Amino acid sequence: MSYHILHLLSHNLRVRLKLDQLHITDLDNGTDKTVPLADVAVIVCAARDTEFSASSLRRMAELNVLLLICNEKFEPCSITLPYYRPTNTELLRRQIEWTPAWKTAMWRQIITAKVRNQAANLAHLKRAHAVLTEIAERCHNPSRSSGRESAHSAQPEDQSRLTSAATIIKPSLATITASKRAAFLSDSPDASESRAARHYWKHLLPRLGECQQTGEKHRVPGTREGVNGMLDYGYAILRTAVLRSLAAHGFIAAIGIAHTPKAGSFALADDVIEPLRPWIDRELRQFLQDGKRPMEEWMRLAVGVLQLEVPINRNKMRLLNAIDVYVQSFADAALVRAPGLLKIPMLP
């Protein structure tokens, strides 16, 4: 699949199509540039008064090129997707027939990978890393901690680790109901994700807020400002790449496994993206390590994350291509009902 990311940042552009070449004209200075559309994976447009011809939009859809439209603050506002066209009718039937048990098994693998990637981001903090690693292991193999209902069955060293992890990450359990306490301490994917997020952002986000001089201490999606806004933008880039791959492989993005489908939502993309988010977290931490930097600069770097060389399936490839491998493995797992086939890019 194509892999180039095209930025449209200059204002007053005209984009037309000639012989499968995008002709981009800057109407202010009269310059003209040509780009082979077949080589483009994603187009990010943050330019005022940009005009796209109908033929260019049509051909983008046919070649599965995603167009992300941003406002003047570089906040994603819109995305174009090709109209759904099944490439595998058997996959379509399986997606419609996904059982709750199969969804849970897949979601458990996705959340385990997400927490392990979060742990890799906090590897420099030994205690924090150990807690996240323990959460991931218990999520992956809940039978290890089935002794939570009968704690005496756990080995002394296992019981010590579980107690330590719960002590570090739990809220005031004495003030909540027994049912909520049991849900929080369970090793279900949702509870594991919640515990890990509470611990992860407590250590990571204050550091990012300090570097960017915003004073942010908590992860608050949708604020469109500061570090939280930078994270949201990076995640939007990843989501664009995931949507592109889901469309190419014939999935219906509105039918997910864990996220609740809503009008206009892409629940499956929101499921698949979860273990990829820590890649953006790592790049933003490195981006801000020398101090405050502008959103415009982060915008260019965030899209470049898709070009990172990442390990997957004992190989190294660009993250954009690794996402294709990940989504293809999701399709394989769905077709044969084998969650173990899932291949997810993992942080080294």
Short mmCIF file of C-alpha atoms in Angstrom, two decimals:
data_model
loop_
_atom_site.label_atom_id
_atom_site.label_comp_id
_atom_site.label_asym_id
_atom_site.label_seq_id
_atom_site.Cartn_x
_atom_site.Cartn_y
_atom_site.Cartn_z
CA MET A 1 0.00 0.00 0.00
CA SER A 2 1.07 3.61 -0.48
CA TYR A 3 2.79 5.29 2.42
CA HIS A 4 3.53 9.00 1.78
CA ILE A 5 1.81 11.65 3.90
CA LEU A 6 1.05 14.92 2.09
CA HIS A 7 0.70 18.21 4.04
CA LEU A 8 -1.29 21.11 2.62
CA LEU A 9 -0.40 24.08 4.82
CA SER A 10 -0.14 27.08 2.48
CA HIS A 11 -3.35 29.04 2.15
CA ASN A 12 -5.31 29.57 -1.06
CA LEU A 13 -4.47 26.29 -2.83
CA ARG A 14 -6.22 24.57 -5.72
CA VAL A 15 -5.99 20.76 -5.97
CA ARG A 16 -6.86 19.10 -9.27
CA LEU A 17 -6.28 15.71 -10.89
CA LYS A 18 -4.55 15.01 -14.20
CA LEU A 19 -3.59 11.49 -15.25
CA ASP A 20 -3.60 10.26 -11.63
CA GLN A 21 -1.30 13.12 -10.62
CA LEU A 22 -2.37 15.67 -8.04
CA HIS A 23 -1.66 19.16 -9.35
CA ILE A 24 -1.43 21.57 -6.43
CA THR A 25 -1.45 25.24 -7.40
CA ASP A 26 -0.63 28.04 -4.99
CA LEU A 27 -2.93 30.80 -6.21
CA ASP A 28 -1.01 33.45 -4.26
CA ASN A 29 2.30 32.99 -6.06
CA GLY A 30 1.30 30.91 -9.07
CA THR A 31 3.59 27.94 -8.30
CA ASP A 32 2.48 24.45 -9.24
CA LYS A 33 3.54 21.10 -7.77
CA THR A 34 2.71 17.58 -8.92
CA VAL A 35 2.37 14.48 -6.72
CA PRO A 36 1.56 10.91 -7.89
CA LEU A 37 -1.70 10.12 -6.06
CA ALA A 38 -0.96 6.40 -6.00
CA ASP A 39 2.02 7.09 -3.70
CA VAL A 40 -0.06 8.98 -1.12
CA ALA A 41 -1.63 7.33 1.93
CA VAL A 42 -2.93 10.35 3.85
CA ILE A 43 -3.46 14.03 3.01
CA VAL A 44 -3.53 16.49 5.91
CA CYS A 45 -5.06 19.83 4.96
CA ALA A 46 -4.80 22.77 7.37
CA ALA A 47 -4.93 25.51 4.74
CA ARG A 48 -7.65 28.12 4.40
CA ASP A 49 -9.53 28.45 1.10
CA THR A 50 -8.18 25.22 -0.39
CA GLU A 51 -10.20 23.97 -3.35
CA PHE A 52 -10.43 20.27 -4.28
CA SER A 53 -11.85 19.24 -7.64
CA ALA A 54 -14.55 16.55 -7.63
CA SER A 55 -12.33 14.31 -9.76
CA SER A 56 -9.49 14.52 -7.21
CA LEU A 57 -11.84 13.59 -4.34
CA ARG A 58 -13.31 10.73 -6.36
CA ARG A 59 -9.90 9.31 -7.20
CA MET A 60 -8.75 9.66 -3.58
CA ALA A 61 -11.68 7.48 -2.55
CA GLU A 62 -10.95 4.91 -5.26
CA LEU A 63 -7.30 4.65 -4.17
CA ASN A 64 -8.24 4.63 -0.47
CA VAL A 65 -6.40 7.90 0.23
CA LEU A 66 -7.62 9.49 3.47
CA LEU A 67 -8.15 13.25 3.59
CA LEU A 68 -7.96 14.85 7.06
CA ILE A 69 -9.25 18.43 7.26
CA CYS A 70 -7.98 20.60 10.14
CA ASN A 71 -8.97 24.08 11.30
CA GLU A 72 -6.61 27.02 11.74
CA LYS A 73 -5.61 25.70 15.18
CA PHE A 74 -4.56 22.43 13.53
CA GLU A 75 -7.43 20.57 15.20
CA PRO A 76 -8.90 17.73 13.09
CA CYS A 77 -12.42 18.62 11.99
CA SER A 78 -13.33 16.19 9.24
CA ILE A 79 -12.17 13.03 7.50
CA THR A 80 -13.15 11.60 4.11
CA LEU A 81 -13.58 7.85 3.74
CA PRO A 82 -14.42 5.78 0.67
CA TYR A 83 -17.98 4.49 0.57
CA TYR A 84 -18.07 0.99 2.05
CA ARG A 85 -17.31 -1.77 -0.43
CA PRO A 86 -16.81 -5.32 0.86
CA THR A 87 -13.63 -7.07 -0.25
CA ASN A 88 -14.48 -10.29 1.57
CA THR A 89 -18.12 -11.24 2.05
CA GLU A 90 -17.17 -13.97 4.52
CA LEU A 91 -15.40 -11.40 6.69
CA LEU A 92 -18.52 -9.22 6.53
CA ARG A 93 -20.69 -12.11 7.72
CA ARG A 94 -18.28 -12.97 10.53
CA GLN A 95 -18.16 -9.36 11.68
CA ILE A 96 -21.93 -9.25 11.95
CA GLU A 97 -21.94 -12.54 13.89
CA TRP A 98 -19.18 -11.75 16.40
CA THR A 99 -20.12 -13.36 19.73
CA PRO A 100 -19.70 -11.65 23.12
CA ALA A 101 -17.12 -14.28 24.13
CA TRP A 102 -15.03 -13.71 21.01
CA LYS A 103 -15.22 -9.93 21.42
CA THR A 104 -14.03 -10.23 25.02
CA ALA A 105 -11.12 -12.47 24.01
CA MET A 106 -10.01 -10.01 21.33
CA TRP A 107 -10.48 -7.01 23.62
CA ARG A 108 -8.40 -8.73 26.31
CA GLN A 109 -5.49 -9.07 23.88
CA ILE A 110 -5.81 -5.46 22.70
CA ILE A 111 -5.87 -4.04 26.24
CA THR A 112 -2.99 -6.28 27.34
CA ALA A 113 -0.90 -4.91 24.46
CA LYS A 114 -1.94 -1.33 25.26
CA VAL A 115 -0.89 -1.63 28.91
CA ARG A 116 2.40 -3.28 27.95
CA ASN A 117 3.11 -0.39 25.58
CA GLN A 118 2.25 2.05 28.35
CA ALA A 119 4.66 0.19 30.63
CA ALA A 120 7.39 0.55 27.99
CA ASN A 121 6.86 4.32 28.05
CA LEU A 122 7.45 4.33 31.81
CA ALA A 123 10.37 1.91 31.75
CA HIS A 124 12.59 4.64 33.24
CA LEU A 125 10.37 4.62 36.36
CA LYS A 126 10.97 1.17 37.82
CA ARG A 127 8.07 1.06 40.26
CA ALA A 128 5.55 2.51 37.81
CA HIS A 129 6.74 0.15 35.09
CA ALA A 130 6.39 -2.85 37.40
CA VAL A 131 2.80 -1.99 38.32
CA LEU A 132 1.73 -1.63 34.69
CA THR A 133 3.50 -4.85 33.76
CA GLU A 134 1.65 -6.67 36.52
CA ILE A 135 -1.70 -5.27 35.34
CA ALA A 136 -0.94 -6.42 31.79
CA GLU A 137 0.02 -9.92 32.91
CA ARG A 138 -3.12 -10.30 35.02
CA CYS A 139 -5.28 -9.04 32.16
CA HIS A 140 -3.63 -11.45 29.72
CA ASN A 141 -3.93 -14.42 32.08
CA PRO A 142 -6.74 -13.73 34.58
CA SER A 143 -6.54 -17.29 35.89
CA ARG A 144 -3.35 -16.27 37.68
CA SER A 145 -5.33 -13.93 39.87
CA SER A 146 -8.54 -15.96 40.22
CA GLY A 147 -7.43 -16.30 43.82
CA ARG A 148 -8.65 -12.74 44.37
CA GLU A 149 -11.90 -14.34 45.47
CA SER A 150 -9.84 -16.75 47.61
CA ALA A 151 -6.59 -14.96 48.24
CA HIS A 152 -5.06 -17.82 50.22
CA SER A 153 -4.61 -19.83 46.99
CA ALA A 154 -2.02 -17.39 45.62
CA GLN A 155 1.68 -18.00 46.13
CA PRO A 156 3.24 -15.62 48.70
CA GLU A 157 5.29 -13.75 46.10
CA ASP A 158 2.27 -13.41 43.76
CA GLN A 159 0.08 -12.24 46.62
CA SER A 160 2.70 -9.64 47.58
CA ARG A 161 2.82 -8.23 44.02
CA LEU A 162 -0.98 -8.09 43.77
CA THR A 163 -1.25 -6.32 47.11
CA SER A 164 1.48 -3.86 46.13
CA ALA A 165 -0.16 -3.06 42.79
CA ALA A 166 -3.59 -2.58 44.34
CA THR A 167 -2.16 -0.34 47.05
CA ILE A 168 -0.48 1.92 44.52
CA ILE A 169 -3.32 2.34 42.01
CA LYS A 170 -6.58 1.94 43.91
CA PRO A 171 -8.86 4.85 44.74
CA SER A 172 -10.39 5.05 48.21
CA LEU A 173 -12.02 1.63 48.09
CA ALA A 174 -13.47 2.10 51.54
CA THR A 175 -15.84 4.75 50.18
CA ILE A 176 -17.35 2.77 47.28
CA THR A 177 -19.88 -0.05 47.16
CA ALA A 178 -18.88 -3.69 47.22
CA SER A 179 -19.96 -4.21 43.60
CA LYS A 180 -17.90 -1.26 42.39
CA ARG A 181 -14.96 -2.42 44.48
CA ALA A 182 -15.15 -5.89 42.92
CA ALA A 183 -15.38 -4.40 39.42
CA PHE A 184 -12.36 -2.18 40.01
CA LEU A 185 -10.24 -5.01 41.36
CA SER A 186 -11.28 -7.51 38.68
CA ASP A 187 -8.96 -8.49 35.84
CA SER A 188 -11.48 -7.80 33.09
CA PRO A 189 -10.07 -5.82 30.13
CA ASP A 190 -12.11 -2.73 31.01
CA ALA A 191 -11.05 -2.73 34.67
CA SER A 192 -7.43 -3.38 33.71
CA GLU A 193 -7.48 -0.52 31.21
CA SER A 194 -8.99 1.82 33.79
CA ARG A 195 -6.46 0.96 36.49
CA ALA A 196 -3.57 1.23 34.09
CA ALA A 197 -4.74 4.61 32.75
CA ARG A 198 -5.09 6.01 36.26
CA HIS A 199 -1.53 4.99 37.06
CA TYR A 200 -0.01 5.81 33.66
CA TRP A 201 -1.28 9.38 33.33
CA LYS A 202 -0.48 10.17 36.96
CA HIS A 203 3.19 9.72 36.08
CA LEU A 204 3.30 10.88 32.46
CA LEU A 205 1.00 13.86 31.98
CA PRO A 206 2.34 16.17 34.74
CA ARG A 207 5.78 15.80 33.21
CA LEU A 208 4.46 16.74 29.75
CA GLY A 209 2.51 19.67 31.22
CA GLU A 210 5.64 20.92 32.95
CA CYS A 211 7.67 20.77 29.72
CA GLN A 212 4.97 22.64 27.77
CA GLN A 213 4.43 25.07 30.67
CA THR A 214 0.69 24.40 30.81
CA GLY A 215 0.46 22.94 34.32
CA GLU A 216 -1.78 20.09 33.14
CA LYS A 217 -1.90 17.13 35.50
CA HIS A 218 -4.76 15.01 34.18
CA ARG A 219 -5.72 13.45 30.86
CA VAL A 220 -8.80 15.32 29.61
CA PRO A 221 -9.75 14.40 26.02
CA GLY A 222 -11.46 17.02 23.88
CA THR A 223 -10.00 20.13 25.54
CA ARG A 224 -8.28 21.17 22.27
CA GLU A 225 -5.61 22.96 24.28
CA GLY A 226 -2.13 22.33 25.64
CA VAL A 227 -0.69 18.84 25.99
CA ASN A 228 -4.16 17.25 25.93
CA GLY A 229 -4.82 18.93 22.59
CA MET A 230 -1.48 17.69 21.24
CA LEU A 231 -2.32 14.14 22.32
CA ASP A 232 -5.76 14.36 20.71
CA TYR A 233 -4.21 15.52 17.44
CA GLY A 234 -1.70 12.68 17.42
CA TYR A 235 -4.43 10.14 18.15
CA ALA A 236 -6.51 11.59 15.29
CA ILE A 237 -3.61 10.91 12.92
CA LEU A 238 -3.39 7.30 14.12
CA ARG A 239 -7.17 6.91 13.83
CA THR A 240 -7.00 8.13 10.24
CA ALA A 241 -4.44 5.44 9.40
CA VAL A 242 -6.51 2.77 11.17
CA LEU A 243 -9.67 3.79 9.31
CA ARG A 244 -7.79 3.65 6.02
CA SER A 245 -6.62 0.10 6.72
CA LEU A 246 -10.03 -1.08 7.96
CA ALA A 247 -11.64 0.24 4.78
CA ALA A 248 -8.98 -1.42 2.61
CA HIS A 249 -9.54 -4.80 4.27
CA GLY A 250 -13.33 -4.67 3.99
CA PHE A 251 -14.38 -4.07 7.62
CA ILE A 252 -17.43 -2.04 8.59
CA ALA A 253 -15.80 0.48 10.91
CA ALA A 254 -19.08 1.20 12.69
CA ILE A 255 -19.26 -2.36 14.12
CA GLY A 256 -16.78 -2.71 16.98
CA ILE A 257 -15.96 -5.18 19.72
CA ALA A 258 -15.89 -2.98 22.85
CA HIS A 259 -16.67 0.65 22.05
CA THR A 260 -20.37 1.41 21.84
CA PRO A 261 -21.43 2.28 18.29
CA LYS A 262 -23.00 5.72 18.00
CA ALA A 263 -24.37 7.73 15.11
CA GLY A 264 -21.46 8.79 12.92
CA SER A 265 -18.89 6.90 15.01
CA PHE A 266 -16.28 4.33 13.99
CA ALA A 267 -16.35 1.94 16.94
CA LEU A 268 -13.98 -0.62 15.42
CA ALA A 269 -11.34 2.05 14.72
CA ASP A 270 -11.64 3.17 18.34
CA ASP A 271 -11.06 -0.44 19.41
CA VAL A 272 -8.11 -1.13 17.14
CA ILE A 273 -6.30 2.13 17.94
CA GLU A 274 -5.97 1.49 21.68
CA PRO A 275 -2.57 -0.29 21.76
CA LEU A 276 -1.20 2.25 19.24
CA ARG A 277 -1.81 5.32 21.41
CA PRO A 278 1.41 4.90 23.45
CA TRP A 279 3.41 5.41 20.24
CA ILE A 280 2.07 8.99 20.13
CA ASP A 281 2.67 9.40 23.87
CA ARG A 282 6.32 8.44 23.43
CA GLU A 283 6.87 10.77 20.47
CA LEU A 284 5.25 13.69 22.32
CA ARG A 285 7.41 13.07 25.40
CA GLN A 286 10.54 13.13 23.22
CA PHE A 287 9.25 16.19 21.33
CA LEU A 288 8.79 18.18 24.54
CA GLN A 289 11.86 17.00 26.44
CA ASP A 290 13.77 20.20 25.59
CA GLY A 291 10.94 22.55 26.59
CA LYS A 292 7.89 24.31 25.19
CA ARG A 293 7.28 23.97 21.45
CA PRO A 294 4.50 25.15 19.07
CA MET A 295 1.53 23.10 17.92
CA GLU A 296 2.43 23.70 14.26
CA GLU A 297 5.72 21.89 14.76
CA TRP A 298 4.03 19.02 16.59
CA MET A 299 1.53 18.70 13.75
CA ARG A 300 4.30 17.89 11.28
CA LEU A 301 6.04 15.49 13.65
CA ALA A 302 2.82 13.70 14.67
CA VAL A 303 2.07 12.75 11.07
CA GLY A 304 5.67 11.58 10.75
CA VAL A 305 4.99 8.97 13.46
CA LEU A 306 3.40 6.87 10.72
CA GLN A 307 6.84 6.66 9.08
CA LEU A 308 8.61 5.27 12.16
CA GLU A 309 10.34 1.91 11.80
CA VAL A 310 8.59 -0.39 14.29
CA PRO A 311 8.98 -4.07 15.21
CA ILE A 312 6.08 -6.39 14.37
CA ASN A 313 5.91 -10.10 13.63
CA ARG A 314 9.73 -10.42 13.91
CA ASN A 315 10.21 -7.77 11.21
CA LYS A 316 10.65 -4.02 11.07
CA MET A 317 8.49 -1.77 8.92
CA ARG A 318 6.91 1.66 8.87
CA LEU A 319 4.17 2.07 11.45
CA LEU A 320 1.69 2.82 8.65
CA ASN A 321 2.44 -0.58 7.09
CA ALA A 322 2.52 -2.27 10.50
CA ILE A 323 -1.04 -1.05 11.03
CA ASP A 324 -1.98 -2.89 7.83
CA VAL A 325 -0.39 -6.07 9.21
CA TYR A 326 -2.24 -5.56 12.48
CA VAL A 327 -5.61 -5.09 10.74
CA GLN A 328 -4.96 -8.05 8.42
CA SER A 329 -4.25 -10.21 11.48
CA PHE A 330 -7.52 -8.95 12.97
CA ALA A 331 -9.29 -10.13 9.80
CA ASP A 332 -7.53 -13.51 9.98
CA ALA A 333 -8.53 -13.89 13.63
CA ALA A 334 -12.13 -13.03 12.77
CA LEU A 335 -12.32 -15.48 9.87
CA VAL A 336 -11.12 -18.50 11.86
CA ARG A 337 -12.31 -17.29 15.28
CA ALA A 338 -8.78 -17.46 16.73
CA PRO A 339 -7.90 -14.37 18.81
CA GLY A 340 -4.33 -15.65 19.17
CA LEU A 341 -3.59 -14.63 15.56
CA LEU A 342 -3.62 -10.94 16.47
CA LYS A 343 -0.32 -9.16 15.70
CA ILE A 344 0.12 -5.75 17.33
CA PRO A 345 3.04 -3.29 17.00
CA MET A 346 4.80 -3.25 20.36
CA LEU A 347 7.09 -0.57 21.74
CA PRO A 348 10.65 -1.86 22.22
#
